[in-house]
Coordinates of C-alpha atoms and ligand atoms in Angstrom, one line a residue:
M5 CA 31.2 -10.3 -32.0
T6 CA 34.8 -9.6 -33.2
E7 CA 35.5 -6.9 -35.8
K8 CA 34.9 -9.3 -38.7
Q9 CA 31.7 -10.8 -37.3
T10 CA 28.3 -9.4 -38.0
A11 CA 24.9 -10.7 -36.9
L12 CA 24.7 -12.5 -40.2
T13 CA 28.1 -14.2 -40.0
V14 CA 27.2 -15.4 -36.4
A15 CA 23.8 -16.7 -37.6
L16 CA 25.4 -18.5 -40.5
E17 CA 28.1 -20.0 -38.3
Q18 CA 25.4 -21.2 -35.9
L19 CA 23.5 -22.8 -38.8
K20 CA 26.7 -24.5 -39.9
I21 CA 27.3 -26.0 -36.5
A22 CA 23.6 -27.3 -36.3
A23 CA 23.8 -28.6 -39.9
E24 CA 26.9 -30.6 -39.2
K25 CA 25.5 -32.0 -36.0
L26 CA 22.3 -32.9 -37.8
E27 CA 24.2 -34.2 -40.8
L28 CA 22.0 -32.2 -43.2
D29 CA 22.9 -32.5 -46.8
S30 CA 24.6 -29.6 -48.5
G31 CA 21.4 -28.7 -50.5
M32 CA 19.3 -28.4 -47.4
H33 CA 22.1 -26.4 -45.7
A34 CA 22.2 -24.0 -48.6
L35 CA 18.4 -23.7 -48.6
L36 CA 18.4 -22.7 -45.0
A37 CA 21.3 -20.3 -45.4
H38 CA 19.4 -18.1 -47.7
P39 CA 16.0 -16.4 -47.1
K40 CA 13.2 -17.4 -49.4
R41 CA 12.4 -13.8 -50.2
S42 CA 14.0 -10.4 -49.5
L43 CA 12.2 -7.2 -50.4
I44 CA 13.7 -3.8 -50.5
V45 CA 11.4 -0.8 -50.7
S46 CA 11.8 2.9 -51.1
V47 CA 9.5 4.5 -48.6
A48 CA 8.8 8.1 -49.7
I49 CA 6.8 10.4 -47.5
K50 CA 5.9 14.0 -47.2
M51 CA 7.9 15.5 -44.3
D52 CA 6.5 18.1 -41.9
N53 CA 8.5 20.8 -43.7
G54 CA 6.8 20.0 -47.0
K55 CA 9.8 18.3 -48.5
T56 CA 9.9 14.7 -49.7
G57 CA 11.8 12.2 -47.4
V58 CA 13.0 8.9 -48.8
F59 CA 13.8 6.0 -46.5
I60 CA 15.0 2.5 -47.4
G61 CA 13.0 -0.3 -45.9
C62 CA 13.1 -4.1 -46.2
R63 CA 11.3 -7.2 -45.3
V64 CA 13.2 -10.5 -45.2
Q65 CA 11.1 -13.7 -45.3
H66 CA 13.4 -16.5 -44.3
W67 CA 11.4 -19.8 -44.3
D68 CA 7.7 -20.6 -44.0
A69 CA 7.6 -24.4 -44.2
R70 CA 6.0 -24.6 -40.8
G71 CA 3.5 -21.8 -41.2
P72 CA 3.2 -18.1 -42.2
F73 CA 6.2 -15.8 -41.8
K74 CA 6.3 -14.0 -38.5
G75 CA 8.7 -11.3 -37.1
G76 CA 9.1 -7.8 -35.9
I77 CA 9.8 -4.5 -37.7
R78 CA 12.5 -2.2 -36.4
Y79 CA 13.1 1.4 -37.1
H80 CA 16.8 2.3 -36.5
P81 CA 19.6 4.2 -38.2
N82 CA 21.8 1.1 -38.3
V83 CA 19.2 -1.2 -39.9
T84 CA 20.8 -3.1 -42.8
L85 CA 19.7 -6.0 -45.0
D86 CA 22.3 -8.2 -43.5
E87 CA 21.2 -7.6 -40.0
V88 CA 17.5 -8.1 -40.8
T89 CA 18.4 -11.3 -42.7
A90 CA 20.2 -12.7 -39.5
L91 CA 17.2 -11.7 -37.4
S92 CA 14.8 -13.4 -39.7
M93 CA 16.8 -16.6 -39.6
W94 CA 16.8 -16.5 -35.7
M95 CA 13.0 -16.0 -35.9
T96 CA 12.6 -19.2 -38.0
W97 CA 14.6 -21.3 -35.4
K98 CA 12.8 -19.6 -32.4
C99 CA 9.3 -20.4 -33.7
A100 CA 10.4 -24.0 -34.3
V101 CA 12.0 -24.4 -30.9
V102 CA 8.9 -23.2 -29.1
D103 CA 6.9 -25.2 -31.6
I104 CA 4.5 -22.6 -32.9
P105 CA 3.3 -22.9 -36.5
Y106 CA 5.2 -20.0 -38.0
G107 CA 8.2 -19.3 -40.2
G108 CA 10.7 -16.5 -39.6
A109 CA 10.8 -13.0 -40.9
K110 CA 12.0 -9.6 -40.0
G111 CA 11.6 -6.1 -41.4
G112 CA 13.1 -2.7 -40.9
I113 CA 13.4 0.9 -42.1
T114 CA 16.7 2.7 -41.9
C115 CA 15.7 5.9 -40.2
N116 CA 16.2 7.7 -36.9
P117 CA 12.7 7.6 -35.3
K118 CA 13.9 10.1 -32.6
E119 CA 14.2 12.7 -35.3
L120 CA 10.8 12.0 -36.8
S121 CA 7.5 13.6 -35.6
K122 CA 4.5 11.3 -34.8
G123 CA 2.9 12.4 -38.1
E124 CA 6.0 11.5 -40.1
L125 CA 6.3 8.1 -38.3
E126 CA 2.6 7.4 -39.1
R127 CA 3.1 8.3 -42.8
L128 CA 6.3 6.2 -42.9
T129 CA 4.5 3.2 -41.4
R130 CA 1.5 3.4 -43.7
R131 CA 3.5 3.9 -46.8
Y132 CA 5.8 0.9 -45.9
T133 CA 2.7 -1.2 -45.2
S134 CA 1.2 -0.3 -48.6
L135 CA 4.5 -1.3 -50.3
L136 CA 4.5 -4.7 -48.6
Y137 CA 0.8 -5.2 -48.9
D138 CA 1.0 -8.0 -51.5
F139 CA 3.5 -10.0 -49.4
I140 CA 2.1 -9.7 -45.9
G141 CA -1.2 -10.7 -44.3
P142 CA -2.7 -13.1 -41.8
H143 CA -1.8 -16.2 -43.8
R144 CA 1.4 -14.9 -45.5
D145 CA 3.5 -12.9 -43.1
V146 CA 2.4 -11.4 -39.7
P147 CA 4.5 -8.4 -38.5
A148 CA 5.0 -7.4 -34.9
P149 CA 6.9 -4.7 -33.0
D150 CA 10.7 -4.6 -32.5
V151 CA 13.2 -1.9 -31.7
Y152 CA 11.6 1.6 -31.8
T153 CA 8.2 0.3 -33.0
D154 CA 5.3 -0.3 -30.6
A155 CA 1.6 -1.0 -30.3
Q156 CA 0.7 2.3 -32.0
T157 CA 2.9 1.3 -35.0
M158 CA 1.0 -2.0 -35.2
A159 CA -2.3 -0.2 -35.1
W160 CA -1.3 2.0 -38.1
I161 CA -0.3 -1.2 -40.0
M162 CA -3.6 -2.9 -39.2
D163 CA -5.5 0.2 -40.3
T164 CA -3.6 0.6 -43.6
Y165 CA -3.9 -3.1 -44.3
S166 CA -7.6 -3.1 -43.5
Q167 CA -8.4 0.0 -45.5
I168 CA -6.7 -1.5 -48.6
T169 CA -8.5 -4.9 -48.1
G170 CA -11.8 -3.3 -47.5
Y171 CA -12.7 -4.7 -44.1
S172 CA -11.1 -5.0 -40.7
V173 CA -8.2 -7.5 -40.5
P174 CA -6.9 -7.5 -36.9
E175 CA -5.1 -10.8 -37.5
C176 CA -2.7 -9.2 -40.0
V177 CA -0.4 -8.0 -37.3
T178 CA 0.3 -8.7 -33.5
G179 CA 1.4 -6.6 -30.6
K180 CA -1.6 -4.3 -31.1
P181 CA -3.3 -2.3 -28.4
I182 CA -5.9 -4.4 -26.5
S183 CA -8.7 -2.0 -27.7
I184 CA -8.2 -3.3 -31.3
G185 CA -7.6 -7.0 -30.7
G186 CA -4.3 -7.1 -28.8
S187 CA -3.8 -10.0 -26.3
E188 CA -3.8 -9.8 -22.6
G189 CA -0.4 -10.6 -21.1
R190 CA 1.6 -9.6 -24.2
E191 CA 3.6 -6.9 -22.4
Q192 CA 5.1 -9.2 -19.9
A193 CA 5.1 -12.4 -22.0
T194 CA 8.8 -12.4 -22.9
S195 CA 9.8 -11.9 -19.3
L196 CA 7.4 -14.6 -18.0
G197 CA 9.0 -17.0 -20.5
V198 CA 12.5 -16.0 -19.4
V199 CA 11.7 -16.5 -15.7
V200 CA 9.9 -19.8 -16.4
C201 CA 13.0 -21.1 -18.2
A202 CA 15.2 -20.0 -15.3
R203 CA 12.8 -21.7 -12.8
E204 CA 13.0 -25.0 -14.8
A205 CA 16.9 -24.7 -15.0
A206 CA 17.0 -24.1 -11.2
K207 CA 14.8 -27.1 -10.6
N208 CA 17.2 -29.3 -12.7
S209 CA 20.3 -28.1 -10.8
G210 CA 18.7 -28.4 -7.3
L211 CA 18.7 -24.6 -6.8
K212 CA 15.7 -23.3 -4.7
L213 CA 13.9 -20.4 -6.4
K214 CA 12.8 -19.0 -3.1
G215 CA 15.6 -16.7 -2.0
A216 CA 17.6 -17.3 -5.2
K217 CA 19.7 -14.2 -5.9
V218 CA 18.9 -12.6 -9.3
A219 CA 20.7 -9.8 -11.2
V220 CA 19.1 -8.1 -14.2
Q221 CA 20.9 -6.1 -16.8
G222 CA 18.6 -3.6 -18.5
Y223 CA 15.4 -2.2 -16.9
G224 CA 13.2 -1.8 -20.0
N225 CA 10.2 -3.9 -20.9
V226 CA 12.0 -7.3 -20.6
G227 CA 14.3 -6.4 -17.7
W228 CA 11.8 -4.8 -15.4
N229 CA 9.1 -7.4 -16.0
A230 CA 11.6 -10.2 -15.4
A231 CA 12.7 -8.6 -12.1
K232 CA 9.0 -8.2 -11.0
I233 CA 8.0 -11.8 -11.9
A234 CA 11.1 -13.3 -10.3
Y235 CA 10.5 -11.2 -7.1
D236 CA 6.9 -12.3 -7.0
M237 CA 8.1 -15.9 -7.3
G238 CA 10.2 -15.4 -4.1
C239 CA 13.6 -14.5 -5.6
K240 CA 15.8 -11.8 -4.2
I241 CA 16.7 -9.1 -6.7
V242 CA 20.3 -8.2 -5.8
A243 CA 21.3 -5.9 -8.7
V244 CA 19.7 -4.1 -11.7
S245 CA 21.0 -1.7 -14.3
D246 CA 20.1 0.5 -17.3
S247 CA 22.1 2.5 -19.8
M248 CA 22.9 5.1 -17.0
G249 CA 24.4 2.6 -14.6
G250 CA 23.5 0.0 -12.0
I251 CA 22.5 -0.4 -8.3
S252 CA 23.0 -3.4 -6.1
S253 CA 21.9 -4.5 -2.6
A254 CA 22.9 -7.8 -0.9
R255 CA 19.6 -7.5 1.1
G256 CA 17.6 -7.2 -2.0
L257 CA 15.8 -4.5 -4.0
N258 CA 12.0 -4.1 -4.4
P259 CA 11.7 -4.0 -8.2
Y260 CA 8.3 -2.2 -8.0
K261 CA 9.9 0.7 -6.1
V262 CA 12.9 0.7 -8.5
Y263 CA 10.5 0.9 -11.4
E264 CA 8.6 3.8 -9.8
H265 CA 11.9 5.6 -9.3
K266 CA 12.9 5.0 -12.9
S267 CA 9.5 6.2 -14.2
K268 CA 10.0 9.5 -12.3
T269 CA 13.7 10.1 -13.0
G270 CA 14.4 8.1 -16.2
S271 CA 16.9 5.8 -14.6
V272 CA 17.5 3.2 -11.8
V273 CA 20.5 5.1 -10.6
N274 CA 20.1 7.3 -7.5
F275 CA 17.4 4.9 -6.2
K276 CA 16.9 5.8 -2.5
G277 CA 14.3 3.3 -1.6
C278 CA 16.5 0.4 -0.9
D279 CA 17.6 -0.8 2.5
K280 CA 21.0 0.0 3.9
G281 CA 23.7 -1.5 1.8
C282 CA 22.3 -0.4 -1.6
E283 CA 25.2 0.9 -3.7
H284 CA 25.9 2.2 -7.1
V285 CA 27.7 -0.1 -9.4
T286 CA 28.7 -0.1 -13.1
N287 CA 26.9 -2.2 -15.7
E288 CA 30.0 -4.5 -15.8
D289 CA 29.6 -5.0 -12.0
V290 CA 26.0 -6.1 -12.5
L291 CA 27.0 -8.8 -14.9
E292 CA 29.7 -10.0 -12.4
T293 CA 27.5 -9.8 -9.3
E294 CA 27.5 -12.6 -6.8
C295 CA 24.1 -14.2 -7.8
D296 CA 22.4 -17.4 -8.8
I297 CA 20.5 -16.2 -11.9
L298 CA 21.7 -13.6 -14.3
I299 CA 19.3 -12.1 -16.8
P300 CA 20.9 -10.0 -19.5
A301 CA 18.0 -8.0 -20.9
A302 CA 19.6 -5.0 -22.7
L303 CA 21.9 -5.3 -25.7
E304 CA 23.9 -7.8 -27.7
N305 CA 27.5 -8.6 -26.9
Q306 CA 27.5 -8.1 -23.2
I307 CA 29.0 -11.4 -22.0
T308 CA 32.3 -11.7 -24.0
K309 CA 35.5 -13.7 -23.6
T310 CA 36.8 -10.8 -21.5
N311 CA 34.2 -11.2 -18.7
A312 CA 32.8 -14.7 -19.1
G313 CA 35.4 -16.0 -16.7
K314 CA 34.1 -13.6 -14.0
I315 CA 30.4 -14.4 -14.2
K316 CA 29.3 -15.8 -10.9
A317 CA 25.8 -16.8 -11.7
K318 CA 24.9 -20.5 -11.9
I319 CA 22.2 -19.8 -14.5
V320 CA 22.2 -17.2 -17.3
A321 CA 18.8 -16.7 -19.0
E322 CA 19.1 -14.6 -22.1
G323 CA 16.2 -12.0 -22.2
A324 CA 18.0 -10.0 -24.8
N325 CA 18.8 -11.2 -28.3
G326 CA 22.5 -12.1 -28.7
P327 CA 23.9 -10.9 -25.4
T328 CA 26.6 -13.6 -25.3
T329 CA 29.3 -14.0 -27.9
P330 CA 30.2 -17.5 -29.3
E331 CA 33.6 -17.4 -27.5
A332 CA 31.9 -16.6 -24.1
D333 CA 29.4 -19.4 -24.7
K334 CA 32.3 -21.9 -24.6
V335 CA 33.8 -20.4 -21.4
L336 CA 30.5 -20.5 -19.6
Y337 CA 29.9 -24.1 -20.7
Q338 CA 33.4 -25.2 -19.5
R339 CA 32.7 -23.5 -16.2
G340 CA 29.5 -25.5 -15.7
I341 CA 27.2 -22.4 -16.0
T342 CA 23.8 -23.2 -17.5
L343 CA 23.1 -20.8 -20.3
I344 CA 19.5 -20.7 -21.6
P345 CA 19.9 -19.3 -25.1
D346 CA 17.8 -16.4 -26.5
I347 CA 16.0 -18.4 -29.1
L348 CA 14.5 -20.4 -26.2
A349 CA 14.5 -18.0 -23.2
N350 CA 12.9 -15.0 -24.9
S351 CA 10.5 -16.9 -27.1
G352 CA 7.6 -16.1 -24.8
G353 CA 7.0 -12.9 -26.8
V354 CA 6.4 -14.5 -30.1
T355 CA 4.4 -17.3 -28.4
T356 CA 1.9 -14.8 -27.0
S357 CA 1.9 -13.0 -30.4
Y358 CA 0.8 -16.4 -31.8
F359 CA -1.9 -16.5 -29.1
E360 CA -3.0 -13.0 -30.2
W361 CA -3.3 -14.2 -33.9
V362 CA -5.3 -17.3 -32.9
Q363 CA -7.6 -15.1 -30.8
N364 CA -8.1 -12.7 -33.7
L365 CA -8.7 -15.5 -36.2
T366 CA -11.4 -17.1 -33.9
R367 CA -12.7 -13.7 -32.8
E368 CA -12.1 -14.5 -29.2
H369 CA -10.5 -12.7 -26.3
W370 CA -8.9 -14.8 -23.6
P371 CA -8.4 -13.8 -20.0
V372 CA -4.9 -13.1 -18.9
E373 CA -4.8 -16.3 -16.7
E374 CA -5.6 -18.4 -19.8
V375 CA -2.9 -16.7 -21.9
N376 CA -0.2 -17.1 -19.1
R377 CA -1.2 -20.8 -18.5
K378 CA -0.9 -21.6 -22.2
L379 CA 2.4 -19.7 -22.4
E380 CA 3.9 -21.5 -19.4
A381 CA 3.0 -24.9 -20.8
K382 CA 4.7 -24.0 -24.1
M383 CA 7.8 -22.7 -22.4
V384 CA 8.2 -25.7 -20.0
K385 CA 7.9 -28.1 -22.9
A386 CA 10.4 -26.2 -25.1
F387 CA 12.8 -25.9 -22.2
N388 CA 12.7 -29.6 -21.5
D389 CA 13.0 -30.5 -25.2
V390 CA 16.2 -28.4 -25.4
Y391 CA 17.6 -29.5 -22.0
K392 CA 17.2 -33.2 -22.8
L393 CA 18.8 -32.8 -26.2
A394 CA 21.7 -30.9 -24.7
K395 CA 22.2 -33.8 -22.2
K396 CA 22.0 -36.4 -24.9
E397 CA 24.4 -34.6 -27.3
K398 CA 26.7 -33.5 -24.4
C399 CA 26.6 -29.9 -25.8
E400 CA 25.6 -26.4 -24.8
M401 CA 21.9 -25.6 -24.6
R402 CA 22.5 -23.1 -27.5
T403 CA 23.7 -25.8 -29.8
A404 CA 20.8 -28.1 -28.7
A405 CA 18.2 -25.3 -29.3
L406 CA 19.7 -24.7 -32.8
M407 CA 19.6 -28.4 -33.5
L408 CA 16.0 -28.6 -32.5
G409 CA 14.9 -25.5 -34.4
V410 CA 16.9 -26.1 -37.5
G411 CA 16.0 -29.8 -37.5
R412 CA 12.3 -29.2 -37.3
V413 CA 12.4 -26.7 -40.2
A414 CA 14.6 -29.0 -42.3
E415 CA 12.1 -31.9 -41.6
A416 CA 9.2 -29.7 -42.7
I417 CA 10.9 -28.6 -45.9
K418 CA 11.8 -32.2 -46.7
T419 CA 8.3 -33.4 -46.1
L420 CA 6.8 -30.7 -48.3
G421 CA 9.3 -31.3 -51.1
L422 CA 10.4 -28.8 -53.7
W423 CA 7.8 -27.5 -56.2
P424 CA 7.9 -27.7 -59.2
Ligands
NAD526 P1 13.7 -1.7 -23.9 O1 14.2 -0.6 -24.9 O2 12.4 -1.6 -23.3 O3 14.8 -1.8 -22.7 C1 16.2 -1.9 -22.9 C2 16.9 -1.5 -21.6 O4 18.3 -1.7 -21.7 C3 16.6 -0.1 -21.1 O5 16.4 -0.1 -19.7 C4 18.0 0.5 -21.4 O6 18.3 1.6 -20.5 C5 18.9 -0.6 -21.1 N1 20.2 -0.5 -21.6 C6 20.6 0.1 -22.8 N2 22.0 0.1 -22.9 C7 22.4 -0.5 -21.7 C8 23.7 -0.8 -21.2 N3 24.8 -0.5 -21.9 N4 23.8 -1.5 -20.0 C9 22.7 -1.8 -19.3 N5 21.4 -1.5 -19.8 C10 21.3 -0.9 -21.0 O7 13.9 -3.0 -24.8 P2 13.2 -4.4 -24.4 O8 12.0 -4.6 -25.2 O9 13.2 -4.6 -23.0 O10 14.3 -5.4 -25.1 C11 15.5 -5.7 -24.5 C12 16.2 -6.9 -25.3 O11 15.3 -8.0 -25.3 C13 16.5 -6.6 -26.7 O12 17.7 -7.3 -27.1 C14 15.3 -7.2 -27.5 O13 15.6 -7.5 -28.8 C15 15.1 -8.4 -26.6 N6 13.7 -9.0 -26.8 C16 12.6 -8.2 -26.5 C17 11.4 -8.8 -26.6 C18 10.1 -8.1 -26.2 O14 9.0 -8.7 -26.1 N7 10.2 -6.8 -25.8 C19 11.2 -10.1 -27.1 C20 12.4 -10.8 -27.4 C21 13.6 -10.2 -27.3

């Protein structure tokens, strides 16, 4: 993003492109450009030192024409209403692209979770849930984890919601621990979706997955699981990185051993377990590595107009949200590189969240094989829908994914009509 661009300006620009391509009327465009409801709450808690701490939180509910609102909650010092609004909009399109019956939402609390004790985080989460109580719930808005919130946070939300309701309501939130209704397969769902999309793209471009060279930026939940799944499918992992730096090996890395090393030392750097030829590289080098498939799975704005010309991968599968700037999108497209956009590539996470909700509503617990099979079917269908539309419209897959998502939501709103 350039200086003047924020997540929201990018999201609105993307909506404009899709609206023009879809020839939406100005009223529909305006409806989709604004969230249906934005709530701002003051979350007051007793701090460990006995003082009162006040944190500003929000929940933005973008559109729910296709089903209840759905989206994560992030705890971060930089959380703003604008950023959360953009993220809620992307959730709306993402759920529509992968065709699950949800609308989009996002929430956040502006705080530094690293400076809060576990007790303070629990009180913050419970108070925030109580303030949102009337606006969330299994058929209204179903939260999930996001940056610096996790399964434990979701357990506190479920308990608070259930205590106020008077009975256990596991379906009010997803991303829970398995012991209280979480789904099998959720932890690696995003990565499985990313790799399935990359596999489909490889198939379409005649690239053999067995032996395909893969580079992964970021070795957290999404990056490490993507490396592991790709390796198990026969790919060669030639480079990985985290915030401390990267490692590369033309002979290939064993992602399980790299993960073991990272778990012990906190980083992938100084990994000794690779074959001869393993070397330390910078994060920039990992992006520009000689490879077939590149998976950015760390932060936003990593592929920019500065390095887009140097990307050597044939396929870029966006595990992270927003890793490629709009200018870089154009460069990659002109260079014939297939970019699988975030709202398609990383939608496996919300899809398995949807499976968790369905299991909770029906009081079932599916085996991991069933979850993965259903996820793969959804991802393959979504990939092909977007791929075919991109071919038909002669446009980037990002534009096609936006057209598909925005188009489906607009159609739903039109069909429902405006009340009163
Ligand atoms: P995470 O915190 O588990 O991992 C992030 C990784 O990125 C860490 O290894 C960190 O060291 C690394 N990193 C940070 N700065 C870096 C840098 N400058 N260069 C290289 N690596 C760097 O987070 P995650 O859950 O894996 O999420 C990663 C991305 O995927 C985020 O954009 C997130 O929004 C997106 N995403 C995650 C999910 C999910 O299910 N976890 C779903 C959809 C999208």
